[in-house]
Amino acid sequence: PDYTVVLNSSVNAKFFGDPTELECKVTNVSNLRSGRLGVSWLYRDAVPGDAPVSTHAIASLDENGTLVPGKTYKKRMEAGLITATRAEPSTFKLRLLHTTDADAGEYTCGVTAWIPTRHGNWKKVVEHLTPALKVSFANKRPVLGAVARRLREATATGSTFEMSCQANVQNLPPGTSFSILVLSEEDDRSPSRKLASLGPETVLQLEDWGEPGRRDSLMLVKTGKREFQFRIQAVQETDRGFYSCEMKAWTKQAGEDWVEMAKGVSNKIKVAFAHKGPTFDVSISSDTTSVFPWETVKMVCDVSVSGTSPNTGDSVISSPSDDVAYEMKWFLGRLRGSSSQTLLASMDRWGVVHKTPRNDSSDCSLERLGHRRFAMNVHSTQDSDVGDYHCTVTPWIRSPATGIWSKAPDVSSQRVFLNVKFALWDSMKLPLLYGICASVTVGVFSLVLGLVCAHCCCKTATATPRSRNKLMELEMD
């Protein structure tokens, strides 16, 4: 058989992610008769200079039309990202659904002629390879750069932080969608933490954003085609750090999934406001520091506050109690001066008490004596209750402007050492009393038993005096 093979590109990828289609056409076929044609597609890296290149088999169609994928391209063909088909008896097509940088290079089409043998098999008799066809993007590689700008600076606890992120793009096709991910870092050496994201379909997702009660204070919206706005209302001490945006460009064909085209990370915006709010302190006192077992001890924690509110400038001490709430935690250190502390009980800012499970016979209870005065009672103290006690207060301040609660830094009190005395007489009097009673009882019982035995079993026999009568004379009959 004799024939001519021509390779051309029927669809060229203009942008990253666009499809590419190659067509291998067989013409001037002669002497084929009952023979069949097969095709094999080859790819070679387009490396400039004299650097060695490698050739990879993409796929092939044998004489029966069976598709045999190459080892390197097997997964992409199974996913439908690459197809090799026979359009006509003498026309073969290779289609790349999403063209990437790795697909840029030289492609070759090899057409093989097969003829039947006497035994009913097929024999390959000739193969024609086309010249290499170079495939590249019609336009340059898409580029995306993200820029973050500060819109509103957080000046104190309870204020609002706001920034915008905008994408500067080049060589992107029309209809491109953008996504954003807001990142936060405590400092330059700490790992990034994901806060919130908007996907290419503008679906908001909160990633790792603190407590559930603060989710309403975060906002991430799309304000333009390539611009997003991020806001934190009523910032807290824990919100200080560096904020940045990671933006991505996506493209999507009809009925297909989103394909990432380019991405970029913006500059970092620093949030480092000074703490200008009220200052809190807590002190602990105990009615006694030495108790006997099974007694009750009471410890009181008093919270003191000074300074002014950063929102109103009024004194916090004179502000209504509804604007300041406290969360109390009580800890016990088994070893004196040890840094290892065990949480005994806590009372949240709504007054709900949570106690940790205890294996001891003693128990503890919490009570609120005033707006800034809290007490813990340890009932039926035991040796396991010996140690250093201290309390930690977490103030919560409500902003008069927004009504949002913000958490102030934790404040810990000094430590109070509780000693449980070993009462020697109290621990010995009952065993000693029981021992004396038992000893007296056993002694009396032994004495009575001895008297009874001596009276009943140990009697002495009395001697009978000899008769002084003379012997009687014996008479005989």
Short mmCIF file of C-alpha atoms in Angstrom, two decimals:
data_model
loop_
_atom_site.label_atom_id
_atom_site.label_comp_id
_atom_site.label_asym_id
_atom_site.label_seq_id
_atom_site.Cartn_x
_atom_site.Cartn_y
_atom_site.Cartn_z
CA PRO A 1 0.00 0.00 0.00
CA ASP A 2 1.00 3.57 -0.67
CA TYR A 3 -0.48 6.77 0.79
CA THR A 4 0.29 10.29 1.96
CA VAL A 5 -0.21 11.62 5.52
CA VAL A 6 -0.83 15.28 6.36
CA LEU A 7 -0.97 16.68 9.92
CA ASN A 8 -2.53 20.03 10.73
CA SER A 9 -4.14 21.84 13.65
CA SER A 10 -7.87 22.32 13.27
CA VAL A 11 -8.34 24.09 16.66
CA ASN A 12 -5.64 26.27 18.23
CA ALA A 13 -5.58 27.16 21.93
CA LYS A 14 -5.50 30.89 22.32
CA PHE A 15 -5.36 30.93 26.10
CA PHE A 16 -4.32 28.66 28.89
CA GLY A 17 -7.06 26.06 29.36
CA ASP A 18 -8.51 26.32 25.84
CA PRO A 19 -8.93 23.13 23.76
CA THR A 20 -6.52 22.04 21.02
CA GLU A 21 -7.39 19.67 18.17
CA LEU A 22 -5.01 18.00 15.73
CA GLU A 23 -6.12 16.31 12.52
CA CYS A 24 -4.16 13.57 10.77
CA LYS A 25 -5.50 12.98 7.24
CA VAL A 26 -4.53 10.16 4.86
CA THR A 27 -4.69 10.96 1.10
CA ASN A 28 -3.69 9.36 -2.19
CA VAL A 29 -4.30 5.84 -0.93
CA SER A 30 -3.43 3.06 -3.43
CA ASN A 31 -3.05 -0.73 -3.30
CA LEU A 32 -4.67 -0.91 0.14
CA ARG A 33 -7.51 -3.17 -1.06
CA SER A 34 -8.78 -5.07 2.03
CA GLY A 35 -6.14 -3.59 4.31
CA ARG A 36 -6.75 -1.32 7.29
CA LEU A 37 -5.16 1.81 8.67
CA GLY A 38 -4.07 2.52 12.23
CA VAL A 39 -2.64 5.62 13.86
CA SER A 40 -0.27 6.51 16.69
CA TRP A 41 0.16 9.95 18.24
CA LEU A 42 3.57 11.03 19.58
CA TYR A 43 4.64 14.05 21.62
CA ARG A 44 8.12 15.57 21.95
CA ASP A 45 9.24 18.40 24.23
CA ALA A 46 10.13 21.58 22.41
CA VAL A 47 13.49 22.29 24.07
CA PRO A 48 15.63 24.98 22.41
CA GLY A 49 19.26 24.28 21.60
CA ASP A 50 21.02 20.94 21.68
CA ALA A 51 19.39 19.74 24.90
CA PRO A 52 18.16 16.14 24.76
CA VAL A 53 14.45 15.69 24.12
CA SER A 54 12.13 12.85 25.08
CA THR A 55 9.33 11.39 22.98
CA HIS A 56 6.14 10.09 24.59
CA ALA A 57 3.40 7.96 23.09
CA ILE A 58 0.04 9.66 23.66
CA ALA A 59 -2.32 7.05 22.24
CA SER A 60 -2.78 4.70 19.31
CA LEU A 61 -5.57 3.04 17.31
CA ASP A 62 -4.75 -0.46 16.04
CA GLU A 63 -6.12 -2.24 12.98
CA ASN A 64 -9.30 -3.14 14.89
CA GLY A 65 -9.92 0.43 16.06
CA THR A 66 -8.97 -0.35 19.67
CA LEU A 67 -7.69 2.63 21.62
CA VAL A 68 -4.42 2.00 23.49
CA PRO A 69 -3.45 4.96 25.73
CA GLY A 70 0.18 5.79 26.45
CA LYS A 71 1.60 5.21 29.90
CA THR A 72 2.09 8.92 30.62
CA TYR A 73 -1.34 9.99 29.30
CA LYS A 74 -3.45 7.10 30.59
CA LYS A 75 -5.03 8.98 33.53
CA ARG A 76 -5.91 12.02 31.42
CA MET A 77 -7.52 9.85 28.76
CA GLU A 78 -9.53 7.92 31.34
CA ALA A 79 -10.77 11.25 32.72
CA GLY A 80 -11.83 12.36 29.24
CA LEU A 81 -9.31 15.22 29.05
CA ILE A 82 -7.68 13.72 25.93
CA THR A 83 -9.54 11.91 23.14
CA ALA A 84 -8.22 10.06 20.07
CA THR A 85 -10.86 9.20 17.50
CA ARG A 86 -11.34 8.18 13.86
CA ALA A 87 -13.53 10.79 12.18
CA GLU A 88 -13.53 9.09 8.76
CA PRO A 89 -11.91 5.94 7.42
CA SER A 90 -8.88 8.01 6.48
CA THR A 91 -9.05 10.85 9.03
CA PHE A 92 -7.87 10.70 12.68
CA LYS A 93 -8.22 13.37 15.35
CA LEU A 94 -6.51 14.09 18.68
CA ARG A 95 -8.21 16.55 21.04
CA LEU A 96 -6.76 18.13 24.21
CA LEU A 97 -9.67 19.40 26.27
CA HIS A 98 -7.60 21.79 28.45
CA THR A 99 -4.27 22.83 27.02
CA THR A 100 -1.60 23.57 29.61
CA ASP A 101 2.05 24.59 29.55
CA ALA A 102 3.02 20.92 29.70
CA ASP A 103 1.19 20.31 26.40
CA ALA A 104 3.21 22.86 24.45
CA GLY A 105 5.66 21.08 22.15
CA GLU A 106 5.89 19.10 18.91
CA TYR A 107 3.35 16.49 17.82
CA THR A 108 3.74 13.72 15.25
CA CYS A 109 1.16 11.47 13.63
CA GLY A 110 2.16 8.00 12.43
CA VAL A 111 -0.22 6.06 10.15
CA THR A 112 0.30 2.31 9.80
CA ALA A 113 -1.10 0.05 7.06
CA TRP A 114 -2.20 -3.49 7.95
CA ILE A 115 -3.04 -6.32 5.51
CA PRO A 116 -4.62 -9.70 6.25
CA THR A 117 -2.50 -12.86 6.16
CA ARG A 118 -3.39 -16.39 5.06
CA HIS A 119 -3.97 -17.46 8.66
CA GLY A 120 -6.57 -14.74 9.32
CA ASN A 121 -4.22 -12.42 11.24
CA TRP A 122 -3.14 -8.87 10.47
CA LYS A 123 0.34 -7.88 9.45
CA LYS A 124 1.85 -4.39 9.62
CA VAL A 125 3.50 -3.64 6.29
CA VAL A 126 4.22 0.10 6.20
CA GLU A 127 4.17 3.20 8.45
CA HIS A 128 4.39 6.87 7.50
CA LEU A 129 5.34 9.58 10.03
CA THR A 130 4.39 13.18 9.46
CA PRO A 131 6.74 16.09 10.13
CA ALA A 132 6.50 17.49 13.67
CA LEU A 133 3.79 20.07 14.21
CA LYS A 134 4.54 22.66 16.91
CA VAL A 135 1.70 23.48 19.30
CA SER A 136 1.79 26.59 21.50
CA PHE A 137 -0.57 29.25 22.77
CA ALA A 138 -1.65 31.91 20.36
CA ASN A 139 -1.36 34.47 23.17
CA LYS A 140 1.11 34.73 26.01
CA ARG A 141 0.80 32.92 29.30
CA PRO A 142 -1.88 34.51 31.54
CA VAL A 143 -0.54 36.51 34.47
CA LEU A 144 -2.39 37.51 37.64
CA GLY A 145 -1.15 39.89 40.30
CA ALA A 146 -3.06 40.69 43.50
CA VAL A 147 -2.87 44.00 45.33
CA ALA A 148 -4.25 44.62 48.84
CA ARG A 149 -5.14 48.11 50.07
CA ARG A 150 -6.21 49.31 53.50
CA LEU A 151 -9.63 50.98 53.48
CA ARG A 152 -10.21 51.41 57.22
CA GLU A 153 -7.59 51.02 59.91
CA ALA A 154 -8.35 49.40 63.26
CA THR A 155 -7.25 51.87 65.92
CA ALA A 156 -8.40 50.09 69.07
CA THR A 157 -10.29 47.10 70.37
CA GLY A 158 -13.87 47.22 69.10
CA SER A 159 -13.10 49.27 65.97
CA THR A 160 -13.48 48.05 62.37
CA PHE A 161 -10.75 46.83 60.03
CA GLU A 162 -11.41 46.88 56.30
CA MET A 163 -9.28 46.18 53.24
CA SER A 164 -9.78 45.54 49.52
CA CYS A 165 -8.07 43.07 47.17
CA GLN A 166 -7.86 43.72 43.45
CA ALA A 167 -6.50 41.52 40.66
CA ASN A 168 -4.27 42.92 37.89
CA VAL A 169 -4.39 40.50 34.96
CA GLN A 170 -2.77 40.02 31.57
CA ASN A 171 -3.56 37.66 28.69
CA LEU A 172 -6.77 36.33 30.20
CA PRO A 173 -9.69 35.29 27.96
CA PRO A 174 -13.07 36.97 28.29
CA GLY A 175 -15.48 35.37 30.74
CA THR A 176 -12.77 34.58 33.29
CA SER A 177 -13.99 34.21 36.89
CA PHE A 178 -11.99 35.02 40.00
CA SER A 179 -11.79 33.55 43.49
CA ILE A 180 -10.23 34.91 46.67
CA LEU A 181 -8.86 33.45 49.89
CA VAL A 182 -8.07 35.73 52.83
CA LEU A 183 -5.02 34.66 54.87
CA SER A 184 -3.85 35.79 58.29
CA GLU A 185 -0.49 35.49 60.06
CA GLU A 186 0.44 36.46 63.61
CA ASP A 187 3.97 37.39 62.52
CA ASP A 188 6.36 36.81 59.64
CA ARG A 189 7.49 33.44 61.01
CA SER A 190 4.11 31.93 61.89
CA PRO A 191 2.14 29.78 59.41
CA SER A 192 -0.76 31.27 57.47
CA ARG A 193 -4.31 30.76 58.70
CA LYS A 194 -7.24 30.65 56.27
CA LEU A 195 -10.05 32.98 57.30
CA ALA A 196 -12.63 33.14 54.52
CA SER A 197 -12.93 32.47 50.80
CA LEU A 198 -15.15 33.22 47.82
CA GLY A 199 -15.11 30.64 45.01
CA PRO A 200 -15.45 31.30 41.28
CA GLU A 201 -19.22 30.99 41.71
CA THR A 202 -19.14 33.60 44.55
CA VAL A 203 -19.99 31.18 47.35
CA LEU A 204 -18.76 32.38 50.76
CA GLN A 205 -17.01 29.81 52.96
CA LEU A 206 -15.60 30.53 56.42
CA GLU A 207 -12.43 28.48 56.81
CA ASP A 208 -10.78 28.89 60.23
CA TRP A 209 -12.52 31.82 61.85
CA GLY A 210 -12.37 31.72 65.66
CA GLU A 211 -15.47 31.21 67.76
CA PRO A 212 -18.89 30.61 66.18
CA GLY A 213 -20.29 33.65 68.00
CA ARG A 214 -17.98 35.98 66.05
CA ARG A 215 -18.87 34.78 62.56
CA ASP A 216 -21.29 37.67 62.08
CA SER A 217 -18.43 40.15 62.56
CA LEU A 218 -16.67 39.01 59.36
CA MET A 219 -17.64 40.10 55.86
CA LEU A 220 -16.19 39.19 52.45
CA VAL A 221 -18.01 40.46 49.36
CA LYS A 222 -17.31 41.00 45.68
CA THR A 223 -17.43 44.69 44.85
CA GLY A 224 -16.24 44.54 41.22
CA LYS A 225 -15.31 42.19 38.43
CA ARG A 226 -11.81 41.74 39.84
CA GLU A 227 -12.16 43.41 43.25
CA PHE A 228 -13.18 42.08 46.67
CA GLN A 229 -13.68 43.70 50.06
CA PHE A 230 -12.85 42.14 53.45
CA ARG A 231 -14.07 43.53 56.81
CA ILE A 232 -13.78 42.62 60.51
CA GLN A 233 -16.12 44.44 62.85
CA ALA A 234 -15.19 44.90 66.52
CA VAL A 235 -11.61 43.65 66.28
CA GLN A 236 -10.03 42.00 69.29
CA GLU A 237 -6.52 41.51 70.58
CA THR A 238 -6.32 38.14 68.84
CA ASP A 239 -7.00 39.79 65.44
CA ARG A 240 -3.68 41.61 65.34
CA GLY A 241 -1.28 40.37 62.67
CA PHE A 242 -0.74 40.42 58.89
CA TYR A 243 -3.53 39.98 56.32
CA SER A 244 -3.15 39.07 52.64
CA CYS A 245 -5.21 37.76 49.71
CA GLU A 246 -4.66 34.81 47.39
CA MET A 247 -6.55 35.30 44.14
CA LYS A 248 -7.03 32.83 41.29
CA ALA A 249 -8.39 33.04 37.75
CA TRP A 250 -10.71 30.28 36.52
CA THR A 251 -12.20 29.29 33.19
CA LYS A 252 -15.00 26.87 32.44
CA GLN A 253 -16.34 25.29 29.27
CA ALA A 254 -19.98 24.29 28.93
CA GLY A 255 -20.70 21.16 30.95
CA GLU A 256 -17.18 20.96 32.38
CA ASP A 257 -15.49 21.72 35.70
CA TRP A 258 -13.59 24.87 36.61
CA VAL A 259 -9.95 24.96 35.46
CA GLU A 260 -7.40 27.16 37.22
CA MET A 261 -5.50 29.44 34.86
CA ALA A 262 -3.37 31.69 37.09
CA LYS A 263 -3.00 32.77 40.70
CA GLY A 264 -1.25 35.43 42.72
CA VAL A 265 -0.69 36.42 46.35
CA SER A 266 -1.01 40.04 47.42
CA ASN A 267 1.09 42.14 49.73
CA LYS A 268 0.49 41.96 53.50
CA ILE A 269 -1.54 44.50 55.46
CA LYS A 270 -0.46 44.88 59.09
CA VAL A 271 -3.01 45.27 61.89
CA ALA A 272 -1.19 46.39 65.05
CA PHE A 273 -3.46 48.70 67.02
CA ALA A 274 -2.55 49.60 70.60
CA HIS A 275 -4.75 48.43 73.42
CA LYS A 276 -6.50 51.61 74.63
CA GLY A 277 -9.42 49.99 76.35
CA PRO A 278 -9.95 49.39 80.06
CA THR A 279 -7.42 47.52 82.16
CA PHE A 280 -8.59 44.59 84.23
CA ASP A 281 -7.06 42.87 87.24
CA VAL A 282 -8.16 40.01 89.46
CA SER A 283 -7.23 39.08 93.03
CA ILE A 284 -7.93 35.90 94.97
CA SER A 285 -8.50 35.40 98.70
CA SER A 286 -9.43 32.42 100.87
CA ASP A 287 -11.17 32.29 104.25
CA THR A 288 -8.49 29.83 105.38
CA THR A 289 -5.38 28.26 103.96
CA SER A 290 -5.29 25.20 106.22
CA VAL A 291 -8.23 22.87 106.76
CA PHE A 292 -8.91 19.44 108.14
CA PRO A 293 -10.34 16.64 106.00
CA TRP A 294 -14.07 16.82 105.23
CA GLU A 295 -14.18 20.55 105.90
CA THR A 296 -15.26 23.23 103.39
CA VAL A 297 -13.08 26.09 102.16
CA LYS A 298 -14.27 29.18 100.27
CA MET A 299 -12.15 31.17 97.82
CA VAL A 300 -13.24 34.53 96.43
CA CYS A 301 -11.98 36.27 93.26
CA ASP A 302 -12.53 40.01 92.90
CA VAL A 303 -12.21 41.72 89.50
CA SER A 304 -11.06 45.32 89.41
CA VAL A 305 -11.20 47.54 86.32
CA SER A 306 -9.63 50.87 85.48
CA GLY A 307 -9.34 53.07 82.41
CA THR A 308 -11.88 54.23 79.84
CA SER A 309 -13.73 52.62 77.03
CA PRO A 310 -12.15 53.27 73.60
CA ASN A 311 -15.58 53.80 72.03
CA THR A 312 -17.23 56.30 74.32
CA GLY A 313 -14.45 57.67 76.49
CA ASP A 314 -16.55 57.10 79.63
CA SER A 315 -15.23 55.34 82.67
CA VAL A 316 -15.83 51.61 82.52
CA ILE A 317 -16.27 51.48 86.29
CA SER A 318 -19.38 53.63 86.07
CA SER A 319 -20.74 51.97 82.92
CA PRO A 320 -23.78 49.68 83.17
CA SER A 321 -23.08 46.09 84.05
CA ASP A 322 -24.83 44.95 80.86
CA ASP A 323 -21.94 46.30 78.77
CA VAL A 324 -19.23 44.26 80.53
CA ALA A 325 -19.38 40.52 81.23
CA TYR A 326 -16.82 38.18 82.74
CA GLU A 327 -15.85 34.60 82.14
CA MET A 328 -14.21 32.91 85.17
CA LYS A 329 -12.02 29.82 85.31
CA TRP A 330 -10.55 28.13 88.40
CA PHE A 331 -7.33 26.13 88.25
CA LEU A 332 -5.44 23.86 90.66
CA GLY A 333 -1.74 23.03 90.61
CA ARG A 334 -1.06 19.77 92.43
CA LEU A 335 2.61 20.58 93.02
CA ARG A 336 3.52 23.87 94.60
CA GLY A 337 5.11 26.22 92.07
CA SER A 338 4.43 23.85 89.14
CA SER A 339 3.37 25.23 85.76
CA SER A 340 1.03 22.29 85.18
CA GLN A 341 -2.51 23.42 86.03
CA THR A 342 -5.79 21.50 86.08
CA LEU A 343 -9.07 23.19 85.22
CA LEU A 344 -11.57 22.62 88.05
CA ALA A 345 -14.62 24.60 86.97
CA SER A 346 -15.61 27.59 84.86
CA MET A 347 -18.46 30.06 84.58
CA ASP A 348 -19.06 31.64 81.18
CA ARG A 349 -20.26 35.18 80.62
CA TRP A 350 -23.89 34.01 80.65
CA GLY A 351 -23.48 32.46 84.12
CA VAL A 352 -23.48 28.82 82.97
CA VAL A 353 -21.25 26.63 85.16
CA HIS A 354 -19.11 23.85 83.71
CA LYS A 355 -17.26 21.44 86.00
CA THR A 356 -14.65 18.86 85.03
CA PRO A 357 -15.22 15.25 86.13
CA ARG A 358 -13.67 14.36 89.51
CA ASN A 359 -12.50 11.02 90.87
CA ASP A 360 -12.29 12.27 94.46
CA SER A 361 -14.98 12.33 97.13
CA SER A 362 -14.64 16.10 97.38
CA ASP A 363 -16.63 18.47 95.17
CA CYS A 364 -16.65 22.16 94.24
CA SER A 365 -19.38 24.71 93.56
CA LEU A 366 -19.36 28.20 92.05
CA GLU A 367 -21.40 31.22 92.98
CA ARG A 368 -21.59 34.84 91.89
CA LEU A 369 -21.52 37.26 94.79
CA GLY A 370 -21.68 40.41 92.67
CA HIS A 371 -21.03 41.85 89.23
CA ARG A 372 -17.25 41.51 89.69
CA ARG A 373 -17.09 39.11 92.65
CA PHE A 374 -17.03 35.34 92.26
CA ALA A 375 -16.52 32.48 94.74
CA MET A 376 -15.64 28.81 94.62
CA ASN A 377 -16.40 26.40 97.49
CA VAL A 378 -14.48 23.14 97.91
CA HIS A 379 -16.61 20.71 99.89
CA SER A 380 -15.34 17.67 101.85
CA THR A 381 -11.70 18.45 101.25
CA GLN A 382 -9.26 15.57 100.88
CA ASP A 383 -5.52 15.16 100.52
CA SER A 384 -5.93 15.44 96.72
CA ASP A 385 -7.17 19.03 97.14
CA VAL A 386 -3.78 20.26 98.37
CA GLY A 387 -2.09 22.68 95.96
CA ASP A 388 -2.01 26.15 94.44
CA TYR A 389 -5.33 27.69 93.44
CA HIS A 390 -5.79 30.64 91.11
CA CYS A 391 -8.52 32.07 88.89
CA THR A 392 -8.47 33.53 85.38
CA VAL A 393 -10.94 36.15 84.17
CA THR A 394 -11.81 36.87 80.52
CA PRO A 395 -13.62 40.23 80.17
CA TRP A 396 -16.13 40.77 77.36
CA ILE A 397 -17.00 44.35 76.37
CA ARG A 398 -19.98 45.29 74.25
CA SER A 399 -19.58 48.13 71.78
CA PRO A 400 -22.30 50.79 72.26
CA ALA A 401 -22.16 51.64 68.55
CA THR A 402 -22.48 48.19 67.01
CA GLY A 403 -23.67 46.09 69.95
CA ILE A 404 -21.02 43.47 69.20
CA TRP A 405 -19.16 41.80 72.05
CA SER A 406 -15.37 41.82 71.94
CA LYS A 407 -13.10 39.70 74.11
CA ALA A 408 -10.31 41.32 76.14
CA PRO A 409 -7.08 39.50 77.05
CA ASP A 410 -7.16 36.96 79.87
CA VAL A 411 -5.98 38.08 83.32
CA SER A 412 -4.80 35.62 85.99
CA SER A 413 -4.64 36.14 89.72
CA GLN A 414 -1.95 35.26 92.20
CA ARG A 415 -1.88 31.77 93.66
CA VAL A 416 -3.23 30.67 97.02
CA PHE A 417 -1.88 27.50 98.60
CA LEU A 418 -4.37 25.27 100.39
CA ASN A 419 -3.09 22.76 102.96
CA VAL A 420 -5.17 19.87 104.27
CA LYS A 421 -3.97 18.90 107.76
CA PHE A 422 -3.45 15.33 108.87
CA ALA A 423 -5.60 15.00 112.08
CA LEU A 424 -3.78 12.34 114.10
CA TRP A 425 -6.25 12.15 117.04
CA ASP A 426 -9.27 12.28 114.73
CA SER A 427 -7.87 9.47 112.65
CA MET A 428 -6.82 7.36 115.69
CA LYS A 429 -9.61 7.82 118.23
CA LEU A 430 -12.14 5.60 116.55
CA PRO A 431 -9.69 2.72 115.85
CA LEU A 432 -8.36 3.06 119.43
CA LEU A 433 -11.86 3.03 120.91
CA TYR A 434 -12.80 0.01 118.88
CA GLY A 435 -9.62 -1.76 119.97
CA ILE A 436 -10.21 -1.09 123.69
CA CYS A 437 -13.80 -2.28 123.51
CA ALA A 438 -12.74 -5.38 121.67
CA SER A 439 -9.97 -6.09 124.17
CA VAL A 440 -12.27 -5.67 127.23
CA THR A 441 -14.92 -7.84 125.65
CA VAL A 442 -12.45 -10.61 124.86
CA GLY A 443 -10.93 -10.39 128.41
CA VAL A 444 -14.29 -10.66 130.19
CA PHE A 445 -15.34 -13.48 127.95
CA SER A 446 -12.09 -15.34 128.67
CA LEU A 447 -12.50 -14.89 132.46
CA VAL A 448 -16.05 -16.20 132.49
CA LEU A 449 -15.10 -19.10 130.30
CA GLY A 450 -12.24 -20.03 132.66
CA LEU A 451 -14.44 -19.97 135.74
CA VAL A 452 -17.02 -22.14 134.11
CA CYS A 453 -14.46 -24.66 132.97
CA ALA A 454 -12.80 -24.75 136.43
CA HIS A 455 -16.14 -25.28 138.19
CA CYS A 456 -17.45 -27.99 135.93
CA CYS A 457 -14.49 -30.01 134.76
CA CYS A 458 -11.76 -29.80 137.42
CA LYS A 459 -13.40 -31.17 140.73
CA THR A 460 -11.03 -32.95 143.37
CA ALA A 461 -12.14 -36.44 144.89
CA THR A 462 -12.63 -36.55 148.85
CA ALA A 463 -10.75 -39.39 150.85
CA THR A 464 -13.04 -41.83 152.82
CA PRO A 465 -11.81 -42.52 156.43
CA ARG A 466 -11.01 -46.18 157.33
CA SER A 467 -13.52 -48.02 159.61
CA ARG A 468 -12.30 -48.73 163.12
CA ASN A 469 -14.71 -51.61 163.80
CA LYS A 470 -13.11 -54.90 164.86
CA LEU A 471 -13.18 -57.82 162.59
CA MET A 472 -16.17 -59.95 163.06
CA GLU A 473 -15.58 -63.58 163.88
CA LEU A 474 -16.42 -65.87 161.09
CA GLU A 475 -18.67 -68.76 161.88
CA MET A 476 -18.87 -71.71 159.79
CA ASP A 477 -21.89 -73.75 159.25
#
